[in-house]
């Protein structure tokens, strides 16, 4: 199952042992779609997920190597553990650890990175963009952790979007996209800003990478949308296909956090609140970030 892998059950130790990495004094950094630990003795960050995510983990590693080879600013695979490892239902990838200052990279820096990324084309096949299938997969694995009524609402939404998305019209061409491009997937490397979380990279409509920042502005009140779109050079809000892309992004914002439900009850409460808002759009349109 696509579930969070806890530290205490020995899986982290087994994964690190297989990779030849020292996980003593490991510290939890984040729990969401992946569980991320800092390994201070190896100067590494390790991302752990269900083994069902192994294909995406290997995709992220392959993309990171290629991006490094062309000099693109992205996180780098740790040289001591260059491959994903799988143990007892879990997959791990190991990355350079980048200490972060108090202030996060500004979202406007994402715009220039996306302009650069969208001009590139890898010399190997890239998976097609298929966000609704990813959302449905997470939902099918969420039985028992999500209220039945909420799960059915989201599955019905998947069915609706499956029917509408193939006919959606796009203003920009298809190409290489990050797939989950928002400010939370930026890191500092010294004074340089780099892209991280590469497991969603695929071939899809370029404007999809602009949608998360716009939706964050609409749902969370983030004030930097105009500067972001101006720097990229395209206002996705005016695109004929934007309303449907907004729905798809909001769906993935809900389903992408499902792996963390069992260990973070606050996420379950916020997901339920967001679904109530979608059922009754007459209320406040503001969402609260996951704690």
CSV table of C-alpha atoms in Angstrom, one decimal:
chain,number,residue,atom,x,y,z
A,1,UNK,CA,0.0,0.0,0.0
A,2,UNK,CA,1.0,3.6,-0.6
A,3,UNK,CA,1.4,4.3,3.1
A,4,UNK,CA,3.9,6.3,5.2
A,5,UNK,CA,6.8,4.1,6.3
A,6,UNK,CA,7.6,4.8,10.0
A,7,UNK,CA,11.1,4.9,11.4
A,8,UNK,CA,10.5,2.7,14.3
A,9,UNK,CA,9.7,-0.6,12.5
A,10,UNK,CA,13.3,-1.1,11.2
A,11,UNK,CA,12.5,-0.4,7.5
A,12,UNK,CA,14.7,2.7,7.4
A,13,UNK,CA,17.6,0.7,8.9
A,14,UNK,CA,17.1,-2.1,6.3
A,15,UNK,CA,16.9,0.3,3.4
A,16,UNK,CA,20.0,2.2,4.5
A,17,UNK,CA,21.9,-1.0,5.2
A,18,UNK,CA,21.1,-2.2,1.6
A,19,UNK,CA,22.3,1.1,0.2
A,20,UNK,CA,25.4,1.2,2.4
A,21,UNK,CA,24.3,4.4,4.2
A,22,UNK,CA,24.7,5.1,7.9
A,23,UNK,CA,21.3,6.0,9.3
A,24,UNK,CA,22.4,6.5,12.9
A,25,UNK,CA,21.0,9.7,14.4
A,26,UNK,CA,18.4,10.0,11.5
A,27,UNK,CA,16.0,12.9,11.9
A,28,UNK,CA,12.5,13.1,10.5
A,29,UNK,CA,12.2,16.1,8.1
A,30,UNK,CA,8.7,15.6,6.6
A,31,UNK,CA,5.8,13.2,6.3
A,32,UNK,CA,3.4,13.5,3.4
A,33,UNK,CA,3.4,11.6,0.1
A,34,UNK,CA,6.9,10.5,1.1
A,35,UNK,CA,8.6,10.2,4.5
A,36,UNK,CA,11.9,12.2,4.4
A,37,UNK,CA,14.7,11.8,6.8
A,38,UNK,CA,18.0,13.5,7.2
A,39,UNK,CA,21.0,11.2,7.7
A,40,UNK,CA,23.6,13.4,9.3
A,41,UNK,CA,26.4,10.8,9.3
A,42,UNK,CA,26.0,10.4,5.5
A,43,UNK,CA,25.1,14.1,4.7
A,44,UNK,CA,22.1,12.7,2.9
A,45,UNK,CA,18.3,13.0,2.7
A,46,UNK,CA,16.4,9.8,2.2
A,47,UNK,CA,12.9,9.7,0.7
A,48,UNK,CA,10.9,6.6,1.7
A,49,UNK,CA,7.6,5.5,0.1
A,50,UNK,CA,5.6,2.4,-0.6
A,51,UNK,CA,7.3,-0.1,-2.9
A,52,UNK,CA,4.4,0.6,-5.3
A,53,UNK,CA,6.0,3.9,-5.9
A,54,UNK,CA,9.3,2.3,-7.0
A,55,UNK,CA,8.8,3.2,-10.7
A,56,UNK,CA,8.4,6.9,-9.8
A,57,UNK,CA,11.4,6.7,-7.5
A,58,UNK,CA,13.5,5.3,-10.3
A,59,UNK,CA,12.1,8.0,-12.6
A,60,UNK,CA,13.2,10.7,-10.2
A,61,UNK,CA,16.7,9.3,-10.0
A,62,UNK,CA,17.0,9.0,-13.8
A,63,UNK,CA,15.7,12.5,-14.2
A,64,UNK,CA,18.1,13.9,-11.6
A,65,UNK,CA,21.1,12.4,-13.2
A,66,UNK,CA,20.1,13.7,-16.6
A,67,UNK,CA,19.4,17.2,-15.2
A,68,UNK,CA,22.8,17.2,-13.5
A,69,UNK,CA,24.5,16.2,-16.8
A,70,UNK,CA,23.0,19.2,-18.6
A,71,UNK,CA,23.7,21.6,-15.7
A,72,UNK,CA,20.1,22.2,-14.8
A,73,UNK,CA,19.5,23.4,-11.2
A,74,UNK,CA,18.0,20.4,-9.4
A,75,UNK,CA,18.6,18.2,-6.4
A,76,UNK,CA,21.3,15.6,-7.0
A,77,UNK,CA,21.4,11.9,-6.2
A,78,UNK,CA,23.8,11.1,-3.4
A,79,UNK,CA,26.9,9.6,-5.0
A,80,UNK,CA,27.2,6.9,-2.5
A,81,UNK,CA,23.7,5.5,-3.2
A,82,UNK,CA,23.0,6.1,-6.9
A,83,UNK,CA,20.0,3.7,-7.2
A,84,UNK,CA,16.6,3.3,-5.6
A,85,UNK,CA,16.5,0.4,-3.2
A,86,UNK,CA,13.5,-1.7,-2.3
A,87,UNK,CA,13.1,-3.6,1.0
A,88,UNK,CA,9.9,-5.2,2.5
A,89,UNK,CA,7.4,-3.1,0.7
A,90,UNK,CA,9.3,0.2,0.9
A,91,UNK,CA,11.4,2.1,-1.6
A,92,UNK,CA,14.1,4.6,-0.8
A,93,UNK,CA,16.1,7.1,-2.8
A,94,UNK,CA,19.1,9.0,-1.4
A,95,UNK,CA,19.9,12.6,-2.2
A,96,UNK,CA,22.4,15.3,-1.3
A,97,UNK,CA,21.3,17.0,1.9
A,98,UNK,CA,20.9,20.8,1.4
A,99,UNK,CA,20.7,22.7,4.7
A,100,UNK,CA,18.0,25.4,4.4
A,101,UNK,CA,18.0,28.9,5.9
A,102,UNK,CA,15.0,30.3,7.6
A,103,UNK,CA,13.6,32.0,4.6
A,104,UNK,CA,12.2,29.8,1.8
A,105,UNK,CA,13.0,30.4,-1.9
A,106,UNK,CA,10.6,33.0,-3.4
A,107,UNK,CA,8.1,31.5,-5.8
A,108,UNK,CA,9.1,33.9,-8.5
A,109,UNK,CA,12.3,31.9,-8.8
A,110,UNK,CA,10.2,28.9,-9.8
A,111,UNK,CA,9.0,30.7,-12.9
A,112,UNK,CA,12.5,31.1,-14.4
A,113,UNK,CA,13.3,27.4,-13.5
A,114,UNK,CA,10.2,26.3,-15.3
A,115,UNK,CA,11.0,28.4,-18.4
A,116,UNK,CA,14.3,26.6,-18.5
A,117,UNK,CA,12.9,23.2,-17.9
A,118,UNK,CA,10.2,23.5,-20.5
A,119,UNK,CA,12.9,24.1,-23.2
A,120,UNK,CA,14.6,20.8,-22.4
A,121,UNK,CA,13.9,17.4,-23.8
A,122,UNK,CA,15.5,14.2,-22.3
A,123,UNK,CA,17.1,11.7,-24.6
A,124,UNK,CA,15.0,8.9,-23.2
A,125,UNK,CA,11.2,8.1,-23.0
A,126,UNK,CA,9.2,10.1,-20.5
A,127,UNK,CA,6.0,8.9,-18.9
A,128,UNK,CA,2.8,10.6,-20.0
A,129,UNK,CA,1.0,13.1,-17.8
A,130,UNK,CA,-1.9,11.3,-16.1
A,131,UNK,CA,-2.9,13.0,-12.9
A,132,UNK,CA,-6.4,11.5,-12.5
A,133,UNK,CA,-5.0,8.0,-12.6
A,134,UNK,CA,-2.5,8.9,-9.9
A,135,UNK,CA,-5.3,10.4,-7.8
A,136,UNK,CA,-7.5,7.4,-8.3
A,137,UNK,CA,-4.7,5.0,-7.3
A,138,UNK,CA,-4.2,6.9,-4.0
A,139,UNK,CA,-8.0,6.8,-3.3
A,140,UNK,CA,-8.3,3.1,-4.0
A,141,UNK,CA,-5.5,2.5,-1.4
A,142,UNK,CA,-7.2,4.9,1.1
A,143,UNK,CA,-10.0,2.6,2.3
A,144,UNK,CA,-10.2,2.6,6.0
A,145,UNK,CA,-8.2,5.9,6.4
A,146,UNK,CA,-10.6,8.3,4.7
A,147,UNK,CA,-14.3,8.6,5.5
A,148,UNK,CA,-16.4,6.6,3.0
A,149,UNK,CA,-18.5,9.6,2.0
A,150,UNK,CA,-15.3,11.7,1.3
A,151,UNK,CA,-13.7,8.8,-0.6
A,152,UNK,CA,-16.8,8.3,-2.8
A,153,UNK,CA,-17.0,12.1,-3.5
A,154,UNK,CA,-13.4,12.1,-4.7
A,155,UNK,CA,-13.8,8.9,-6.8
A,156,UNK,CA,-16.9,10.5,-8.5
A,157,UNK,CA,-14.8,13.6,-9.2
A,158,UNK,CA,-12.1,11.4,-10.8
A,159,UNK,CA,-14.8,9.9,-13.0
A,160,UNK,CA,-16.0,13.3,-14.0
A,161,UNK,CA,-12.5,14.6,-14.8
A,162,UNK,CA,-11.6,11.4,-16.7
A,163,UNK,CA,-14.5,12.2,-19.0
A,164,UNK,CA,-13.7,15.9,-19.5
A,165,UNK,CA,-9.9,16.1,-19.5
A,166,UNK,CA,-9.2,14.4,-22.9
A,167,UNK,CA,-11.2,17.1,-24.6
A,168,UNK,CA,-9.5,20.0,-22.7
A,169,UNK,CA,-7.8,22.6,-24.9
A,170,UNK,CA,-4.4,23.9,-24.2
A,171,UNK,CA,-2.7,27.2,-25.1
A,172,UNK,CA,0.9,26.0,-24.7
A,173,UNK,CA,2.4,22.9,-26.3
A,174,UNK,CA,3.2,19.6,-24.6
A,175,UNK,CA,6.7,19.0,-23.3
A,176,UNK,CA,8.7,18.1,-20.3
A,177,UNK,CA,7.0,19.2,-17.1
A,178,UNK,CA,7.8,19.0,-13.4
A,179,UNK,CA,4.3,17.8,-12.6
A,180,UNK,CA,4.1,19.2,-9.1
A,181,UNK,CA,5.6,22.6,-9.5
A,182,UNK,CA,5.0,24.8,-6.5
A,183,UNK,CA,7.1,26.8,-4.1
A,184,UNK,CA,7.4,23.9,-1.6
A,185,UNK,CA,9.4,22.0,-4.2
A,186,UNK,CA,12.2,24.6,-4.3
A,187,UNK,CA,15.4,24.4,-2.2
A,188,UNK,CA,18.4,26.6,-1.7
A,189,UNK,CA,21.8,25.3,-2.7
A,190,UNK,CA,23.9,28.1,-1.3
A,191,UNK,CA,22.6,31.1,-3.2
A,192,UNK,CA,21.2,29.0,-6.0
A,193,UNK,CA,17.6,27.8,-6.1
A,194,UNK,CA,17.0,24.2,-7.3
A,195,UNK,CA,14.0,22.0,-8.1
A,196,UNK,CA,13.3,19.0,-5.9
A,197,UNK,CA,10.7,16.2,-5.7
A,198,UNK,CA,11.3,15.0,-9.3
A,199,UNK,CA,9.1,11.9,-9.2
A,200,UNK,CA,6.2,13.5,-11.0
A,201,UNK,CA,8.2,14.7,-14.0
A,202,UNK,CA,6.5,13.6,-17.2
A,203,UNK,CA,5.4,14.7,-20.7
A,204,UNK,CA,2.4,16.9,-20.5
A,205,UNK,CA,0.9,20.4,-21.1
A,206,UNK,CA,3.4,23.1,-20.2
A,207,UNK,CA,0.7,25.2,-18.6
A,208,UNK,CA,0.0,22.5,-16.0
A,209,UNK,CA,3.2,23.6,-14.2
A,210,UNK,CA,1.8,27.1,-13.8
A,211,UNK,CA,-1.5,26.0,-12.3
A,212,UNK,CA,-0.3,25.0,-8.7
A,213,UNK,CA,1.0,28.5,-8.0
A,214,UNK,CA,-2.3,30.1,-9.2
A,215,UNK,CA,-4.4,27.6,-7.2
A,216,UNK,CA,-2.3,28.3,-4.1
A,217,UNK,CA,-3.0,32.0,-4.6
A,218,UNK,CA,-6.8,31.3,-4.9
A,219,UNK,CA,-7.0,28.8,-2.0
A,220,UNK,CA,-4.4,30.1,0.4
A,221,UNK,CA,-4.2,33.8,-0.4
A,222,UNK,CA,-0.6,33.7,-1.6
A,223,UNK,CA,0.1,37.2,-3.0
A,224,UNK,CA,2.9,36.5,-5.5
A,225,UNK,CA,0.9,35.1,-8.4
A,226,UNK,CA,1.1,38.1,-10.7
A,227,UNK,CA,4.9,38.3,-10.4
A,228,UNK,CA,5.2,34.6,-11.0
A,229,UNK,CA,3.1,34.6,-14.1
A,230,UNK,CA,4.8,37.8,-15.4
A,231,UNK,CA,8.2,36.2,-15.0
A,232,UNK,CA,7.2,33.1,-16.8
A,233,UNK,CA,5.5,35.1,-19.5
A,234,UNK,CA,2.1,33.5,-19.8
A,235,UNK,CA,-1.1,34.1,-17.8
A,236,UNK,CA,-2.5,30.6,-17.4
A,237,UNK,CA,-5.7,32.1,-15.8
A,238,UNK,CA,-6.7,33.4,-19.2
A,239,UNK,CA,-6.3,30.0,-20.9
A,240,UNK,CA,-9.5,28.3,-22.1
A,241,UNK,CA,-8.5,25.1,-20.4
A,242,UNK,CA,-7.6,26.7,-17.0
A,243,UNK,CA,-10.9,26.0,-15.2
A,244,UNK,CA,-10.6,22.3,-15.7
A,245,UNK,CA,-6.9,22.3,-14.8
A,246,UNK,CA,-7.8,24.0,-11.6
A,247,UNK,CA,-10.1,21.2,-10.7
A,248,UNK,CA,-7.5,18.6,-11.5
A,249,UNK,CA,-4.9,20.4,-9.3
A,250,UNK,CA,-7.4,20.7,-6.4
A,251,UNK,CA,-8.1,17.0,-6.7
A,252,UNK,CA,-4.4,16.1,-6.6
A,253,UNK,CA,-3.9,18.5,-3.6
A,254,UNK,CA,-6.4,16.3,-1.7
A,255,UNK,CA,-5.3,12.9,-2.9
A,256,UNK,CA,-1.6,13.5,-2.8
A,257,UNK,CA,-1.7,13.8,1.0
A,258,UNK,CA,-3.5,10.5,1.6
A,259,UNK,CA,-0.4,8.4,2.3
A,260,UNK,CA,0.1,10.5,5.5
A,261,UNK,CA,-3.4,10.1,6.9
A,262,UNK,CA,-2.6,7.3,9.3
A,263,UNK,CA,0.2,9.2,11.0
A,264,UNK,CA,-1.1,12.8,10.8
A,265,UNK,CA,-4.8,13.2,11.9
A,266,UNK,CA,-4.6,16.9,11.2
A,267,UNK,CA,-4.4,16.2,7.5
A,268,UNK,CA,-7.5,14.0,7.6
A,269,UNK,CA,-9.4,16.9,9.3
A,270,UNK,CA,-8.3,19.4,6.7
A,271,UNK,CA,-9.1,17.1,3.8
A,272,UNK,CA,-12.6,16.6,5.2
A,273,UNK,CA,-13.0,20.4,5.6
A,274,UNK,CA,-11.8,21.0,2.0
A,275,UNK,CA,-14.3,18.4,0.6
A,276,UNK,CA,-17.1,20.1,2.6
A,277,UNK,CA,-16.1,23.3,0.9
A,278,UNK,CA,-16.2,21.7,-2.5
A,279,UNK,CA,-19.6,20.3,-1.8
A,280,UNK,CA,-20.9,23.7,-0.7
A,281,UNK,CA,-19.0,26.3,-2.6
A,282,UNK,CA,-21.2,29.1,-1.2
A,283,UNK,CA,-18.9,29.1,1.9
A,284,UNK,CA,-15.4,30.4,2.2
A,285,UNK,CA,-13.1,29.4,-0.7
A,286,UNK,CA,-10.0,29.6,1.5
A,287,UNK,CA,-8.2,26.4,2.5
A,288,UNK,CA,-5.6,25.9,5.3
A,289,UNK,CA,-2.2,24.4,4.5
A,290,UNK,CA,-1.6,21.0,5.9
A,291,UNK,CA,0.1,21.1,9.3
